[in-house]
Amino acid sequence: MALVLDPTAQDLLFREARTANTFTDEPVSEEQVQAIYDLIKYAPTAFNQSPLRIVLVRSPEARERLVQHMAEGNQPKTSTAPLVAILAADNEFHEELPALFPHFPQAKDVFFGERAAREQAAALNASLQAGYFILGIRAAGLAAGPMTGFDPAGIQKEFLDEDHTPLMVINIGKPGEDAWFPRGPRLDYDEVITTV
């Protein structure tokens, strides 16, 4: 086998992992989220910019405010998941670059002085981090239900500010009854990979 990762871990992270649509009521602790973050904070980003920001929606009041901005089909699962996270891109990530990229602190101004450049970089790199976050949730033995069906302007106004762009909302917890839709087909190797 060409993979070093244990087959059980391969299944946990990839082959058997699915997007959960129902969850048990078992809570997701702060310690679990901390362990997930401590694992995924090493995701690669350009200039080590690390623009992902995460808002954990725990209180019933905040949950009610969030559900209003979710697409109709996403509302029931978001209202019942043990934990919901709003993942956003920080468009002012460049302010942290002198600490995160200390060998070239000028990158803050040289590459990211313009807001449009920051927004593009933040969206791409925070999305990469979001993929790692989903893998971290799976590594914790939990299921993730990532969704992009929501009102971005509403979530930004309700939970963020103009410097943070919402990317996705993720329901997190132990999978509940009938949690999985049938797995959809995937493209084969030769439909995706080209060698030149």
mmCIF file of C-alpha atoms in Angstrom:
data_model
loop_
_atom_site.group_PDB
_atom_site.id
_atom_site.type_symbol
_atom_site.label_atom_id
_atom_site.label_comp_id
_atom_site.label_asym_id
_atom_site.label_seq_id
_atom_site.Cartn_x
_atom_site.Cartn_y
_atom_site.Cartn_z
ATOM 1 C CA MET A 1 0.000 0.000 0.000
ATOM 2 C CA ALA A 2 1.297 3.443 -0.902
ATOM 3 C CA LEU A 3 -0.186 5.145 2.153
ATOM 4 C CA VAL A 4 1.604 5.373 5.506
ATOM 5 C CA LEU A 5 -1.522 6.284 7.491
ATOM 6 C CA ASP A 6 -3.137 3.322 9.262
ATOM 7 C CA PRO A 7 -6.189 1.976 7.342
ATOM 8 C CA THR A 8 -8.437 2.625 10.357
ATOM 9 C CA ALA A 9 -7.401 6.279 10.344
ATOM 10 C CA GLN A 10 -7.862 6.414 6.572
ATOM 11 C CA ASP A 11 -11.444 5.216 7.012
ATOM 12 C CA LEU A 12 -12.119 7.619 9.901
ATOM 13 C CA LEU A 13 -10.840 10.661 8.046
ATOM 14 C CA PHE A 14 -11.793 9.821 4.475
ATOM 15 C CA ARG A 15 -13.475 6.612 3.288
ATOM 16 C CA GLU A 16 -16.161 6.233 5.950
ATOM 17 C CA ALA A 17 -16.501 9.931 6.820
ATOM 18 C CA ARG A 18 -19.694 11.557 5.616
ATOM 19 C CA THR A 19 -21.580 14.822 5.951
ATOM 20 C CA ALA A 20 -23.914 14.308 8.907
ATOM 21 C CA ASN A 21 -27.491 15.545 8.729
ATOM 22 C CA THR A 22 -28.664 14.463 12.187
ATOM 23 C CA PHE A 23 -26.856 14.409 15.522
ATOM 24 C CA THR A 24 -27.285 12.957 18.989
ATOM 25 C CA ASP A 25 -27.687 15.381 21.887
ATOM 26 C CA GLU A 26 -24.248 14.487 23.297
ATOM 27 C CA PRO A 27 -22.482 17.821 23.857
ATOM 28 C CA VAL A 28 -19.244 18.876 22.173
ATOM 29 C CA SER A 29 -16.915 20.185 24.846
ATOM 30 C CA GLU A 30 -14.580 23.153 24.770
ATOM 31 C CA GLU A 31 -11.720 20.677 25.308
ATOM 32 C CA GLN A 32 -12.690 18.807 22.139
ATOM 33 C CA VAL A 33 -12.759 22.016 20.115
ATOM 34 C CA GLN A 34 -9.388 23.050 21.576
ATOM 35 C CA ALA A 35 -7.899 19.668 20.621
ATOM 36 C CA ILE A 36 -9.306 20.027 17.102
ATOM 37 C CA TYR A 37 -7.840 23.504 16.720
ATOM 38 C CA ASP A 38 -4.464 22.444 18.135
ATOM 39 C CA LEU A 39 -4.333 19.825 15.372
ATOM 40 C CA ILE A 40 -5.576 21.875 12.423
ATOM 41 C CA LYS A 41 -3.745 25.117 13.113
ATOM 42 C CA TYR A 42 -0.870 23.668 11.084
ATOM 43 C CA ALA A 43 -2.815 23.815 7.810
ATOM 44 C CA PRO A 44 -0.697 25.373 5.067
ATOM 45 C CA THR A 45 -1.521 28.937 4.044
ATOM 46 C CA ALA A 46 0.340 31.406 1.837
ATOM 47 C CA PHE A 47 2.736 33.525 3.914
ATOM 48 C CA ASN A 48 1.415 31.573 6.929
ATOM 49 C CA GLN A 49 -1.423 34.114 6.882
ATOM 50 C CA SER A 50 -3.910 31.899 8.789
ATOM 51 C CA PRO A 51 -7.035 33.971 7.968
ATOM 52 C CA LEU A 52 -9.633 31.494 9.274
ATOM 53 C CA ARG A 53 -11.765 32.750 12.159
ATOM 54 C CA ILE A 54 -14.323 30.552 13.915
ATOM 55 C CA VAL A 55 -17.391 31.623 15.872
ATOM 56 C CA LEU A 56 -18.806 28.848 18.071
ATOM 57 C CA VAL A 57 -22.563 29.191 18.433
ATOM 58 C CA ARG A 58 -23.408 27.684 21.825
ATOM 59 C CA SER A 59 -26.142 29.736 23.489
ATOM 60 C CA PRO A 60 -29.806 29.082 22.612
ATOM 61 C CA GLU A 61 -30.275 32.772 21.814
ATOM 62 C CA ALA A 62 -27.364 32.839 19.366
ATOM 63 C CA ARG A 63 -28.551 29.572 17.819
ATOM 64 C CA GLU A 64 -31.999 31.046 17.237
ATOM 65 C CA ARG A 65 -30.450 34.100 15.566
ATOM 66 C CA LEU A 66 -28.289 31.878 13.349
ATOM 67 C CA VAL A 67 -31.099 29.558 12.257
ATOM 68 C CA GLN A 68 -33.008 32.536 10.833
ATOM 69 C CA HIS A 69 -30.208 33.042 8.299
ATOM 70 C CA MET A 70 -29.903 29.398 7.224
ATOM 71 C CA ALA A 71 -31.555 28.022 4.078
ATOM 72 C CA GLU A 72 -34.847 26.339 4.894
ATOM 73 C CA GLY A 73 -33.478 22.820 4.419
ATOM 74 C CA ASN A 74 -30.569 23.543 6.771
ATOM 75 C CA GLN A 75 -32.605 25.059 9.592
ATOM 76 C CA PRO A 76 -33.729 21.853 11.391
ATOM 77 C CA LYS A 77 -30.267 20.310 11.561
ATOM 78 C CA THR A 78 -28.656 23.598 12.596
ATOM 79 C CA SER A 79 -31.204 24.082 15.362
ATOM 80 C CA THR A 80 -30.561 20.588 16.807
ATOM 81 C CA ALA A 81 -26.812 19.994 16.353
ATOM 82 C CA PRO A 82 -24.866 19.973 19.641
ATOM 83 C CA LEU A 83 -22.490 22.655 18.362
ATOM 84 C CA VAL A 84 -22.473 24.941 15.347
ATOM 85 C CA ALA A 85 -19.436 26.829 14.044
ATOM 86 C CA ILE A 86 -19.432 29.791 11.687
ATOM 87 C CA LEU A 87 -16.236 29.791 9.631
ATOM 88 C CA ALA A 88 -15.145 33.152 8.275
ATOM 89 C CA ALA A 89 -12.227 34.717 6.437
ATOM 90 C CA ASP A 90 -10.544 37.618 8.203
ATOM 91 C CA ASN A 91 -9.889 40.211 5.512
ATOM 92 C CA GLU A 92 -7.557 42.064 7.874
ATOM 93 C CA PHE A 93 -5.345 39.008 8.429
ATOM 94 C CA HIS A 94 -2.354 41.015 7.244
ATOM 95 C CA GLU A 95 -2.189 42.783 10.614
ATOM 96 C CA GLU A 96 -0.940 39.485 12.101
ATOM 97 C CA LEU A 97 1.720 38.877 9.434
ATOM 98 C CA PRO A 98 4.637 40.499 11.302
ATOM 99 C CA ALA A 99 4.153 37.842 14.012
ATOM 100 C CA LEU A 100 3.149 34.961 11.722
ATOM 101 C CA PHE A 101 5.730 35.602 8.998
ATOM 102 C CA PRO A 102 8.584 37.196 10.977
ATOM 103 C CA HIS A 103 11.347 36.630 8.429
ATOM 104 C CA PHE A 104 9.557 38.984 5.989
ATOM 105 C CA PRO A 105 7.303 41.319 7.998
ATOM 106 C CA GLN A 106 7.090 43.690 5.030
ATOM 107 C CA ALA A 107 4.798 41.167 3.305
ATOM 108 C CA LYS A 108 1.975 42.900 5.158
ATOM 109 C CA ASP A 109 2.322 45.969 2.968
ATOM 110 C CA VAL A 110 4.151 44.609 -0.083
ATOM 111 C CA PHE A 111 1.567 41.950 -0.947
ATOM 112 C CA PHE A 112 -1.520 42.812 1.062
ATOM 113 C CA GLY A 113 -1.761 46.594 1.150
ATOM 114 C CA GLU A 114 -4.856 46.534 -1.089
ATOM 115 C CA ARG A 115 -8.172 45.297 0.302
ATOM 116 C CA ALA A 116 -9.055 43.380 -2.901
ATOM 117 C CA ALA A 117 -5.816 41.352 -2.668
ATOM 118 C CA ARG A 118 -6.515 40.582 0.988
ATOM 119 C CA GLU A 119 -10.085 39.462 0.317
ATOM 120 C CA GLN A 120 -8.988 37.087 -2.433
ATOM 121 C CA ALA A 121 -6.135 35.653 -0.354
ATOM 122 C CA ALA A 122 -8.280 35.373 2.778
ATOM 123 C CA ALA A 123 -11.091 33.506 0.997
ATOM 124 C CA LEU A 124 -8.730 30.993 -0.613
ATOM 125 C CA ASN A 125 -6.530 30.341 2.407
ATOM 126 C CA ALA A 126 -9.348 30.276 4.978
ATOM 127 C CA SER A 127 -11.163 27.761 2.750
ATOM 128 C CA LEU A 128 -8.060 25.579 2.826
ATOM 129 C CA GLN A 129 -8.039 25.845 6.610
ATOM 130 C CA ALA A 130 -11.759 25.013 6.673
ATOM 131 C CA GLY A 131 -11.029 21.714 4.935
ATOM 132 C CA TYR A 132 -8.491 20.927 7.633
ATOM 133 C CA PHE A 133 -11.058 21.895 10.284
ATOM 134 C CA ILE A 134 -13.465 19.289 8.886
ATOM 135 C CA LEU A 135 -10.693 16.669 9.034
ATOM 136 C CA GLY A 136 -9.926 17.727 12.613
ATOM 137 C CA ILE A 137 -13.571 17.224 13.581
ATOM 138 C CA ARG A 138 -13.433 13.727 12.096
ATOM 139 C CA ALA A 139 -10.136 13.014 13.889
ATOM 140 C CA ALA A 140 -11.915 13.835 17.172
ATOM 141 C CA GLY A 141 -14.435 11.072 16.445
ATOM 142 C CA LEU A 142 -17.159 13.592 15.637
ATOM 143 C CA ALA A 143 -19.160 14.218 12.496
ATOM 144 C CA ALA A 144 -19.221 17.458 10.551
ATOM 145 C CA GLY A 145 -22.129 18.864 8.599
ATOM 146 C CA PRO A 146 -20.647 21.708 6.519
ATOM 147 C CA MET A 147 -23.136 23.971 4.738
ATOM 148 C CA THR A 148 -22.988 26.973 2.452
ATOM 149 C CA GLY A 149 -26.764 27.363 2.226
ATOM 150 C CA PHE A 150 -27.254 30.551 4.241
ATOM 151 C CA ASP A 151 -27.634 34.300 3.890
ATOM 152 C CA PRO A 152 -24.024 35.563 4.008
ATOM 153 C CA ALA A 153 -24.978 39.214 4.535
ATOM 154 C CA GLY A 154 -27.313 38.283 7.375
ATOM 155 C CA ILE A 155 -24.722 36.132 9.142
ATOM 156 C CA GLN A 156 -22.049 38.775 8.650
ATOM 157 C CA LYS A 157 -24.271 41.451 10.179
ATOM 158 C CA GLU A 158 -25.495 39.221 13.020
ATOM 159 C CA PHE A 159 -22.228 37.575 14.087
ATOM 160 C CA LEU A 160 -19.255 39.188 12.352
ATOM 161 C CA ASP A 161 -18.304 42.601 10.957
ATOM 162 C CA GLU A 162 -17.376 44.053 7.581
ATOM 163 C CA ASP A 163 -13.827 42.750 7.904
ATOM 164 C CA HIS A 164 -14.948 39.107 8.154
ATOM 165 C CA THR A 165 -16.573 37.184 5.302
ATOM 166 C CA PRO A 166 -18.618 34.089 6.226
ATOM 167 C CA LEU A 167 -17.527 30.994 4.278
ATOM 168 C CA MET A 168 -19.542 28.141 5.733
ATOM 169 C CA VAL A 169 -21.478 26.953 8.737
ATOM 170 C CA ILE A 170 -20.603 23.551 10.209
ATOM 171 C CA ASN A 171 -22.835 21.471 12.465
ATOM 172 C CA ILE A 172 -20.691 19.354 14.796
ATOM 173 C CA GLY A 173 -21.459 16.348 16.983
ATOM 174 C CA LYS A 174 -21.935 12.607 17.189
ATOM 175 C CA PRO A 175 -24.005 11.381 14.252
ATOM 176 C CA GLY A 176 -27.642 10.675 15.045
ATOM 177 C CA GLU A 177 -30.219 8.325 13.592
ATOM 178 C CA ASP A 178 -30.330 8.271 9.779
ATOM 179 C CA ALA A 179 -27.481 10.786 9.704
ATOM 180 C CA TRP A 180 -26.240 9.938 6.233
ATOM 181 C CA PHE A 181 -27.617 10.441 2.767
ATOM 182 C CA PRO A 182 -26.468 7.772 0.289
ATOM 183 C CA ARG A 183 -22.913 8.463 -0.770
ATOM 184 C CA GLY A 184 -22.759 10.275 -4.079
ATOM 185 C CA PRO A 185 -20.515 9.082 -6.896
ATOM 186 C CA ARG A 186 -16.998 10.392 -7.276
ATOM 187 C CA LEU A 187 -14.861 10.913 -10.358
ATOM 188 C CA ASP A 188 -12.282 8.241 -11.162
ATOM 189 C CA TYR A 189 -8.548 8.868 -11.103
ATOM 190 C CA ASP A 190 -8.226 9.181 -14.875
ATOM 191 C CA GLU A 191 -11.083 11.681 -14.995
ATOM 192 C CA VAL A 192 -9.209 14.049 -12.660
ATOM 193 C CA ILE A 193 -5.478 13.404 -12.964
ATOM 194 C CA THR A 194 -3.485 14.403 -16.040
ATOM 195 C CA THR A 195 0.238 13.888 -16.430
ATOM 196 C CA VAL A 196 2.217 16.210 -18.695
#
